[in-house]
Short mmCIF file of C-alpha atoms in Angstrom, two decimals:
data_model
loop_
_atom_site.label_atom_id
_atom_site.label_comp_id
_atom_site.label_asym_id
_atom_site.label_seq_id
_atom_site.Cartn_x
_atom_site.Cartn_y
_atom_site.Cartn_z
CA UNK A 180 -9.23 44.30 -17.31
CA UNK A 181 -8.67 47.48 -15.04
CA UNK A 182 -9.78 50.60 -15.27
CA UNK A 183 -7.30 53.65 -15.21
CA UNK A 184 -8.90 57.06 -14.06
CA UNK A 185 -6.94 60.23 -16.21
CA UNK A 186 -7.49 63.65 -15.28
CA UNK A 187 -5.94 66.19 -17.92
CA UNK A 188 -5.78 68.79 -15.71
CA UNK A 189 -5.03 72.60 -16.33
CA UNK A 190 -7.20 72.82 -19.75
CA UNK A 191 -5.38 75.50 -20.99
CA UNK A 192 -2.62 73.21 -20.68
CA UNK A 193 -0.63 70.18 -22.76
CA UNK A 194 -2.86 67.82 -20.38
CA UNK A 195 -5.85 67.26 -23.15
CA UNK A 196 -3.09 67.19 -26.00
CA UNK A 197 -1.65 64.13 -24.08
CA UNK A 198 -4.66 62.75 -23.65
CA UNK A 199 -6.15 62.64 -27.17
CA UNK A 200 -2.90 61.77 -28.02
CA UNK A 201 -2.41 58.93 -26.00
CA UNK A 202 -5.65 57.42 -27.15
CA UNK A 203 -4.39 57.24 -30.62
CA UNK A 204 -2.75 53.42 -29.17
CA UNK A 205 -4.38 50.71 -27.57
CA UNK A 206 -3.81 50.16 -23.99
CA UNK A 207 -4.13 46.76 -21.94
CA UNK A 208 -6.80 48.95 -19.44
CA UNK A 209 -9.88 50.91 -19.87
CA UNK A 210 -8.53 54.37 -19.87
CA UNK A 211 -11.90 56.81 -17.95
CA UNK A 212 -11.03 60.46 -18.43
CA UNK A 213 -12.66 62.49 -16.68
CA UNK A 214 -13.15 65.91 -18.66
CA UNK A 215 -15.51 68.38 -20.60
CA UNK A 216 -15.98 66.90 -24.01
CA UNK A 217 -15.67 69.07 -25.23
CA UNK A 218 -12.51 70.67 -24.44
CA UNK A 219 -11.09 66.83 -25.75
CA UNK A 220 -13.10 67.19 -29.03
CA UNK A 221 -11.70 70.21 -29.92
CA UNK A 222 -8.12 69.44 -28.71
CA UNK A 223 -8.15 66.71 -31.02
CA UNK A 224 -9.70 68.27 -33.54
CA UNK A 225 -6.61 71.46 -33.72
CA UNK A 226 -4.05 68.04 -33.40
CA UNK A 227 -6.14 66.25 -36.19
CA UNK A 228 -6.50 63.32 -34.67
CA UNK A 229 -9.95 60.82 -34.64
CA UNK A 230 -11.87 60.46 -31.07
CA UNK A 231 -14.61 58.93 -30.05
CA UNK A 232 -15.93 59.18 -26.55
CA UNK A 233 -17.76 56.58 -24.38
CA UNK A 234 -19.96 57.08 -21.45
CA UNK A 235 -18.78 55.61 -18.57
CA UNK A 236 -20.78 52.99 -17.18
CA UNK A 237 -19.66 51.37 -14.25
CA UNK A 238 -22.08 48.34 -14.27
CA UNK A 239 -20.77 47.27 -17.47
CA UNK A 240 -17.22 45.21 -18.16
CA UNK A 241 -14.13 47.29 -18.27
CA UNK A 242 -12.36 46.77 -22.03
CA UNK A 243 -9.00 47.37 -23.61
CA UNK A 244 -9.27 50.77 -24.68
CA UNK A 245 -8.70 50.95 -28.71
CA UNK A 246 -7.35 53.58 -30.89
CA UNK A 247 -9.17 56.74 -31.07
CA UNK A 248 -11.37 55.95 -27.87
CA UNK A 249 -11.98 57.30 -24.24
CA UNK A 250 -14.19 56.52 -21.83
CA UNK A 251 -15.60 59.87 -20.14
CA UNK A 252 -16.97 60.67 -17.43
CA UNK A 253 -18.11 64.35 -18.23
CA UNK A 254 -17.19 67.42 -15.59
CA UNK A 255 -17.86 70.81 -17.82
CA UNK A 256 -15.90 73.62 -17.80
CA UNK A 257 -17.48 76.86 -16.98
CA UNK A 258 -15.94 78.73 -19.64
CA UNK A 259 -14.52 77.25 -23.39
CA UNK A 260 -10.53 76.47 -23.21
CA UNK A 261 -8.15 78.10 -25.09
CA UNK A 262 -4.71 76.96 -25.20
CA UNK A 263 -2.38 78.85 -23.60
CA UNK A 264 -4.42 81.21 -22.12
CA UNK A 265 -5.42 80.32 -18.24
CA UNK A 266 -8.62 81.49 -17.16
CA UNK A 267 -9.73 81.61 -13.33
CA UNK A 268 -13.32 80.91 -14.40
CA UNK A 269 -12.52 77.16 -15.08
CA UNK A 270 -10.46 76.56 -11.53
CA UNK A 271 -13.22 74.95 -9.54
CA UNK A 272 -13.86 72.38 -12.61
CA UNK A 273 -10.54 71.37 -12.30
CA UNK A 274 -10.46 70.42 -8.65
CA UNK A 275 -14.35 68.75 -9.39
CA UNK A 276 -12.66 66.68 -11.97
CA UNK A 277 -9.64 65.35 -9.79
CA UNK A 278 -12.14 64.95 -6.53
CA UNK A 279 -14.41 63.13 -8.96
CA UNK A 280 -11.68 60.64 -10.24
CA UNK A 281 -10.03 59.98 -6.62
CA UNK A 282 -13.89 59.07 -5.68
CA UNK A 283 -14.10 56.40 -7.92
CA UNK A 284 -10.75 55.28 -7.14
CA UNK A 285 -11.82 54.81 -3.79
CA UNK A 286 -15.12 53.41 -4.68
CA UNK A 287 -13.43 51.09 -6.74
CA UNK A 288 -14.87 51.67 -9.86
CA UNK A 289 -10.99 52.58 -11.06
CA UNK A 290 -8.22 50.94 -9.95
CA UNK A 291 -5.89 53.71 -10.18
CA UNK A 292 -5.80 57.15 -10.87
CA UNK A 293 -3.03 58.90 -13.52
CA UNK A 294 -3.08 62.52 -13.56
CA UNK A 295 -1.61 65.22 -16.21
CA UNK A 296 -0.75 68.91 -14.93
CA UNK A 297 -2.38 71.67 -12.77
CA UNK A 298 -1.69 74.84 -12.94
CA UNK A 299 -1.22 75.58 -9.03
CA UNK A 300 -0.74 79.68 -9.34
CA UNK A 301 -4.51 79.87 -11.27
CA UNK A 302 -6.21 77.57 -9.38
CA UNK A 303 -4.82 80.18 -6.16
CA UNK A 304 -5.85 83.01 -8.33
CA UNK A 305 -9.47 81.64 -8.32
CA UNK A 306 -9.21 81.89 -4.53
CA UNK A 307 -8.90 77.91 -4.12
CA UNK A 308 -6.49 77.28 -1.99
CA UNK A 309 -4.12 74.51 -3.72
CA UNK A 310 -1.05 73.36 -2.99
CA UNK A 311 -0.24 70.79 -5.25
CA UNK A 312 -1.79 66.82 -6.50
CA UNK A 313 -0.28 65.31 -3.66
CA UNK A 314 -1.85 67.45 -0.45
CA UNK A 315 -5.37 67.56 -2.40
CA UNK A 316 -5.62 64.07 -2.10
CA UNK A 317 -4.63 63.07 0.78
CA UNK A 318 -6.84 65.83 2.11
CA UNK A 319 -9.76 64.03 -0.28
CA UNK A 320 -8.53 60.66 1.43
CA UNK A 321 -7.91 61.87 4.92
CA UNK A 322 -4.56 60.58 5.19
CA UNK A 323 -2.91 62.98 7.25
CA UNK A 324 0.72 62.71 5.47
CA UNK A 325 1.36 61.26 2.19
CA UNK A 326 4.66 60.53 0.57
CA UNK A 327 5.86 61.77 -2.99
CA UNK A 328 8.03 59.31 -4.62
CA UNK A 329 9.53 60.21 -8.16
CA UNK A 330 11.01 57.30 -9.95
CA UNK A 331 13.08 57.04 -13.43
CA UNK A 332 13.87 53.87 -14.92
CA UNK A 333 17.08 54.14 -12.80
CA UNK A 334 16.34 56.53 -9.44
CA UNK A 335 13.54 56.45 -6.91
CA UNK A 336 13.99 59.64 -4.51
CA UNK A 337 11.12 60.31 -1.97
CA UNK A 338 10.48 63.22 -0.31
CA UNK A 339 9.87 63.48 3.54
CA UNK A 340 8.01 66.99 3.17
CA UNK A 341 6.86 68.45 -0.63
CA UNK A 342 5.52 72.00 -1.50
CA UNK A 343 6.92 74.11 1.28
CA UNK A 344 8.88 77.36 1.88
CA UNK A 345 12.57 76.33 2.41
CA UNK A 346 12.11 78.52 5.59
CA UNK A 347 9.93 75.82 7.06
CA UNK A 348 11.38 73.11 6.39
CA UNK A 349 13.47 72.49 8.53
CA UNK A 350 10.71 72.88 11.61
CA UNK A 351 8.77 70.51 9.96
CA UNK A 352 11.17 67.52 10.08
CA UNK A 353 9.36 66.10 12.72
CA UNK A 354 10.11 62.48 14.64
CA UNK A 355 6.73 61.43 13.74
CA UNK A 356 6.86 62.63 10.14
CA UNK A 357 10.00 61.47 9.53
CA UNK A 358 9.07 57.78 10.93
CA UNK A 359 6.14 57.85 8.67
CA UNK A 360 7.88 59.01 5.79
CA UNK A 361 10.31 55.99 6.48
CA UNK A 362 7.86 52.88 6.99
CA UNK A 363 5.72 54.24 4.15
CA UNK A 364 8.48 54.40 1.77
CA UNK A 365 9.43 50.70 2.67
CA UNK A 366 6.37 49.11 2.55
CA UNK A 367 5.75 50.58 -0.62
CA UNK A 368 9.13 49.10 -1.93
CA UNK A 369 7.79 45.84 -0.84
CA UNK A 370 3.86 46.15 -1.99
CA UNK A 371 4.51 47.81 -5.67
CA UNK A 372 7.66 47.30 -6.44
CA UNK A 373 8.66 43.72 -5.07
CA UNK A 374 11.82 44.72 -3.35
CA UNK A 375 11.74 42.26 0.01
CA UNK A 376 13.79 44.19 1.99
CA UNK A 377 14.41 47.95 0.38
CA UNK A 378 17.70 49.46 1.27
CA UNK A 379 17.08 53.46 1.76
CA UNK A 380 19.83 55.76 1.90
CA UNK A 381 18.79 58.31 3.79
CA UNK A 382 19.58 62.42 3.21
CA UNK A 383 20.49 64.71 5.76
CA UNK A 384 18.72 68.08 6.09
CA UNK A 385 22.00 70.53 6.95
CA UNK A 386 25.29 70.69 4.63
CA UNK A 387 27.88 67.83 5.73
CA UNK A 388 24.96 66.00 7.27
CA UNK A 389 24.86 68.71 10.35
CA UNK A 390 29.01 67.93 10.86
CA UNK A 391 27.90 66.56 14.07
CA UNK A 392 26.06 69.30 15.19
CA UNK A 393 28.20 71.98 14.18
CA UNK A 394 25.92 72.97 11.15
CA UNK A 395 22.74 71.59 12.97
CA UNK A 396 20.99 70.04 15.17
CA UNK A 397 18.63 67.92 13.57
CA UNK A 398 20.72 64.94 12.17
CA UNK A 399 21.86 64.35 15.48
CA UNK A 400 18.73 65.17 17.63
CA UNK A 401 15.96 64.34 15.22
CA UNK A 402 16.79 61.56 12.66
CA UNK A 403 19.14 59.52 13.93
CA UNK A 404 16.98 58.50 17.07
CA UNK A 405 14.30 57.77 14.65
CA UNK A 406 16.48 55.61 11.70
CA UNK A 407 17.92 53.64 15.47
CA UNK A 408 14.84 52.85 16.27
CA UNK A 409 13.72 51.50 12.95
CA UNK A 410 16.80 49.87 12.12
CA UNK A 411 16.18 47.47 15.33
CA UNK A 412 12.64 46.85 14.08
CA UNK A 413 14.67 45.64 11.01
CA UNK A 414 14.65 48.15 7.96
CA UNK A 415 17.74 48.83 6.45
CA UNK A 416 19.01 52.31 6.54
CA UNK A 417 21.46 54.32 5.56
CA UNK A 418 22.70 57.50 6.59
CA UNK A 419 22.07 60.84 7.35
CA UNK A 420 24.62 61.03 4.75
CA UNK A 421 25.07 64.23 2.92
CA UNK A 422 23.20 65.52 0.35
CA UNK A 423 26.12 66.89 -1.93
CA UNK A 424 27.40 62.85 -1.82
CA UNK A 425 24.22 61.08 -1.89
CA UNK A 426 23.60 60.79 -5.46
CA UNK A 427 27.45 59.45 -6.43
CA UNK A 428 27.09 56.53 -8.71
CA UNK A 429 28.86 54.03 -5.89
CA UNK A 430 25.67 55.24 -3.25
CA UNK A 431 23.31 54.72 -5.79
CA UNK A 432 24.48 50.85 -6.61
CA UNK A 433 24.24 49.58 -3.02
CA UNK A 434 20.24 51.05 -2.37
CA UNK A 435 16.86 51.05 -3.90
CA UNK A 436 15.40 54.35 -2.77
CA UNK A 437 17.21 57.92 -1.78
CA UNK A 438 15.01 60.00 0.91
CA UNK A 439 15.64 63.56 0.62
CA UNK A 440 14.43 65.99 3.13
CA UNK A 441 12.89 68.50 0.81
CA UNK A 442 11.60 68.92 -2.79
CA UNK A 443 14.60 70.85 -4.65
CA UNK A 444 16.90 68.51 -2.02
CA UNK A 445 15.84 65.26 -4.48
CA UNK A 446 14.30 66.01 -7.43
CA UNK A 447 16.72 68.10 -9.19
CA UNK A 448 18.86 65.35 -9.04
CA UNK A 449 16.03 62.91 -10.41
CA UNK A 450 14.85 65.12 -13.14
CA UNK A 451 18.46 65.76 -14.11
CA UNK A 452 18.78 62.23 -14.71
CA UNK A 453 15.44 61.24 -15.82
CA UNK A 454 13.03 64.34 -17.01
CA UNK A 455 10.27 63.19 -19.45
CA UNK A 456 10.77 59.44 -18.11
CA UNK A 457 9.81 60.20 -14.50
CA UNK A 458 6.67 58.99 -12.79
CA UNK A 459 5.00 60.71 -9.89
CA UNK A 460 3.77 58.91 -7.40
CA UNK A 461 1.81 59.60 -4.33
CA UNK A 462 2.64 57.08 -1.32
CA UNK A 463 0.36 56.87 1.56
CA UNK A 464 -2.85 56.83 -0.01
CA UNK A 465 -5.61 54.39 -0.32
CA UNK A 466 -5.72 54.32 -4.13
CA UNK A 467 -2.48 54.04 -6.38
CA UNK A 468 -2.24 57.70 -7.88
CA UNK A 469 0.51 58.05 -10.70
CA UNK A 470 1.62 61.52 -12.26
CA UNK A 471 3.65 62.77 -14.82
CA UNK A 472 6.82 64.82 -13.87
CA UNK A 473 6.40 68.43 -15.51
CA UNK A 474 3.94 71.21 -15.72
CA UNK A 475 1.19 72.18 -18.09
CA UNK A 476 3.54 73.81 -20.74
CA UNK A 477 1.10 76.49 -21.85
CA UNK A 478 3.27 77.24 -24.75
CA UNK A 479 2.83 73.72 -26.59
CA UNK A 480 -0.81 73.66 -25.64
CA UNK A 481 -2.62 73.01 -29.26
CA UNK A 482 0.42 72.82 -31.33
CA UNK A 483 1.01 69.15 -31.47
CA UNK A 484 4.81 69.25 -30.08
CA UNK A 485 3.58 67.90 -26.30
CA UNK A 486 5.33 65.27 -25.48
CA UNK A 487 3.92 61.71 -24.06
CA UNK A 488 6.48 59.77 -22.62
CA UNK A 489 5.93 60.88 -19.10
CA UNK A 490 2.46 59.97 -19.49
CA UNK A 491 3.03 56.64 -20.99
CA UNK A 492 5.60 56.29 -18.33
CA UNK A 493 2.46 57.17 -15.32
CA UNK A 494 0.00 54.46 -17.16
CA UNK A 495 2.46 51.60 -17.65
CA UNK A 496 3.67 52.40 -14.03
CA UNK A 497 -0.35 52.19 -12.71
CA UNK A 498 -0.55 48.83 -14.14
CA UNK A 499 2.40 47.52 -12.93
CA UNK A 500 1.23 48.69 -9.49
CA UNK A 501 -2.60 47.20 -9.72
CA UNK A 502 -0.79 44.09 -10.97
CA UNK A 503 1.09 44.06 -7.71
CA UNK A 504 -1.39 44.52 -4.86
CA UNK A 505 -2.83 40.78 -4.90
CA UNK A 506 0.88 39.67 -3.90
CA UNK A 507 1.78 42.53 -0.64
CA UNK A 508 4.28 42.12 0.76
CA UNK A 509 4.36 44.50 3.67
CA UNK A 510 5.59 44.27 7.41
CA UNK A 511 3.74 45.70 10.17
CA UNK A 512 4.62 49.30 10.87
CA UNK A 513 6.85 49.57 13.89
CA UNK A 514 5.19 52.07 16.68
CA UNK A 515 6.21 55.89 16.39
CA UNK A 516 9.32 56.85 18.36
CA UNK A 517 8.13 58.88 21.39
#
């Protein structure tokens, strides 16, 4: 029986709304939230919904979790929530709370972690400098570049860099990052997803892929060395095809996974498609992390209109992912292009 690690995140937020909400089912894992109790007991208590909360105790067997139970491992708040209203005071908790639920993920006392929203502009605000789920952790896990994957039941689309200024972008397409954004994207394909030999289509960065260097450089200079190079060592790649063309319905039938350069680059497209189905996932890591795909919805804090799916979506996904890792699949990594 595994245990899932949940973080509700911003708790001004819809993050303890899905929570308590989600608890309302039984779940095939031991769901461990990690929380002030109570910001959960009186979340559920304006949605009118039973809870019960369980110390966690890590020497004892992990069980299904039942309806109108968490396990909790407590992290206060310095000041009481109210919904809708962010407060500074309670920044630091936050971060406590997600640094406390990636350490047990890589103690192995959880086998994955699932995360609900932050609020990245308060947590700032508090003078913690945040720049999203993804860099925290791999910062937390000292993995120098992890890769954001968003997947609907139809579309995966990963991201070679995440939370930057468009204006740096394009200096930070790298040979090195792109290579590692690459071979982590495939052997993820093959670990968690069972996909022996994922076909990538690859985006490129400028409009008509560069045009051969006529509306940049960096198709022709940058990534096309790179995808050479790993095509010998035998991935399959496609591209840099345009971005404008990459999503057509006859590209998507022929691959399992789009690469896109930059965030707006691929996940408009994906949460076009897919929004309140999508899964967030960070690649790269050493612990499966899982997200859901919007923000903390201040507005429906409290009110009982939050809706779970994307959450649902994040746990089933974590599952399906622990279920995977005693079957890897992986190649070795081919060595970075110099």
């Amino acid at each position: 029986m595994p245990r899932l690690a949940l973080t509700p995140g911003e708790p001004a937020g819809i993050g303890a709304d899905l929570c308590v909400t989600i608890a309302q089912q039984p779940h095939p894992a031991e769901l461990v939230v990690f929380s002030d109790p109570d910001l959960l007991y009186s979340r559920a208590a304006q949605l009118g919904v039973p809870l019960t909360l369980t110390p966690f105790d890590r020497n004892a067997p992990a069980r299904a979790q039942q309806p109108g139970q968490l396990t909790i491992v407590a992290c206060p708040l310095v000041a009481p929530a109210q919904p809708g209203v962010l407060n500074p005071a309670n920044a630091a908790a936050v971060c406590r709370s997600l640094a406390q639920a990636c350490d047990a993920c890589l103690a192995g006392d959880c086998a994955a972690l699932v995360t609900a929203p932050v609020h990245k502009g308060i947590i700032n605000a508090a003078g913690l400098p945040f720049s999203g789920h993804t860099e925290f952790l791999a910062e937390r896990c000292h993995v120098a570049q992890p890769v954001m994957l968003l997947v609907t039941p139809t579309l995966r689309v990963a991201l070679v860099t995440t939370h930057l200024p468009l204006r740096a972008v394009a200096d930070a397409i790298t040979p090195s990052r792109l290579h590692t954004a690459i071979v982590t994207l495939d052997q993820s394909l093959r670990r968690y997803f069972g996909i022996m030999s994922p076909r990538l289509l690859v985006c490129g960065l400028n409009p008509h892929a560069g045009e051969d260097g006529h509306l940049g450089n960096e198709e022709r200079d940058i990534m096309m060395p790179v995808m050479t190079a790993l095509r010998i060592a035998g991935l399959d790649l496609h591209g840099p095809v345009p971005a404008d063309t990459a999503f057509i319905p006859s590209r998507l039938a022929t691959i399992d996974a789009v690469l896109a350069m930059y965030h707006d680059q691929g996940l408009t497209v994906l949460k076009t498609q897919g929004f309140g189905q999508a899964v967030n996932i960070t690649l790269g890591l050493p612990i499966i992390r899982t997200s859901v795909d919007h923000g903390t919805a201040l507005t429906l804090a409290g009110t009982g209109q939050a809706n779970t799916s994307s959450l649902e979506s994040a746990l089933a996904l974590a599952l399906e992912m622990v279920a995977s890792v005693n079957t890897p699949t992986m190649i070795a990594a081919p060595s970075h292009p110099e």
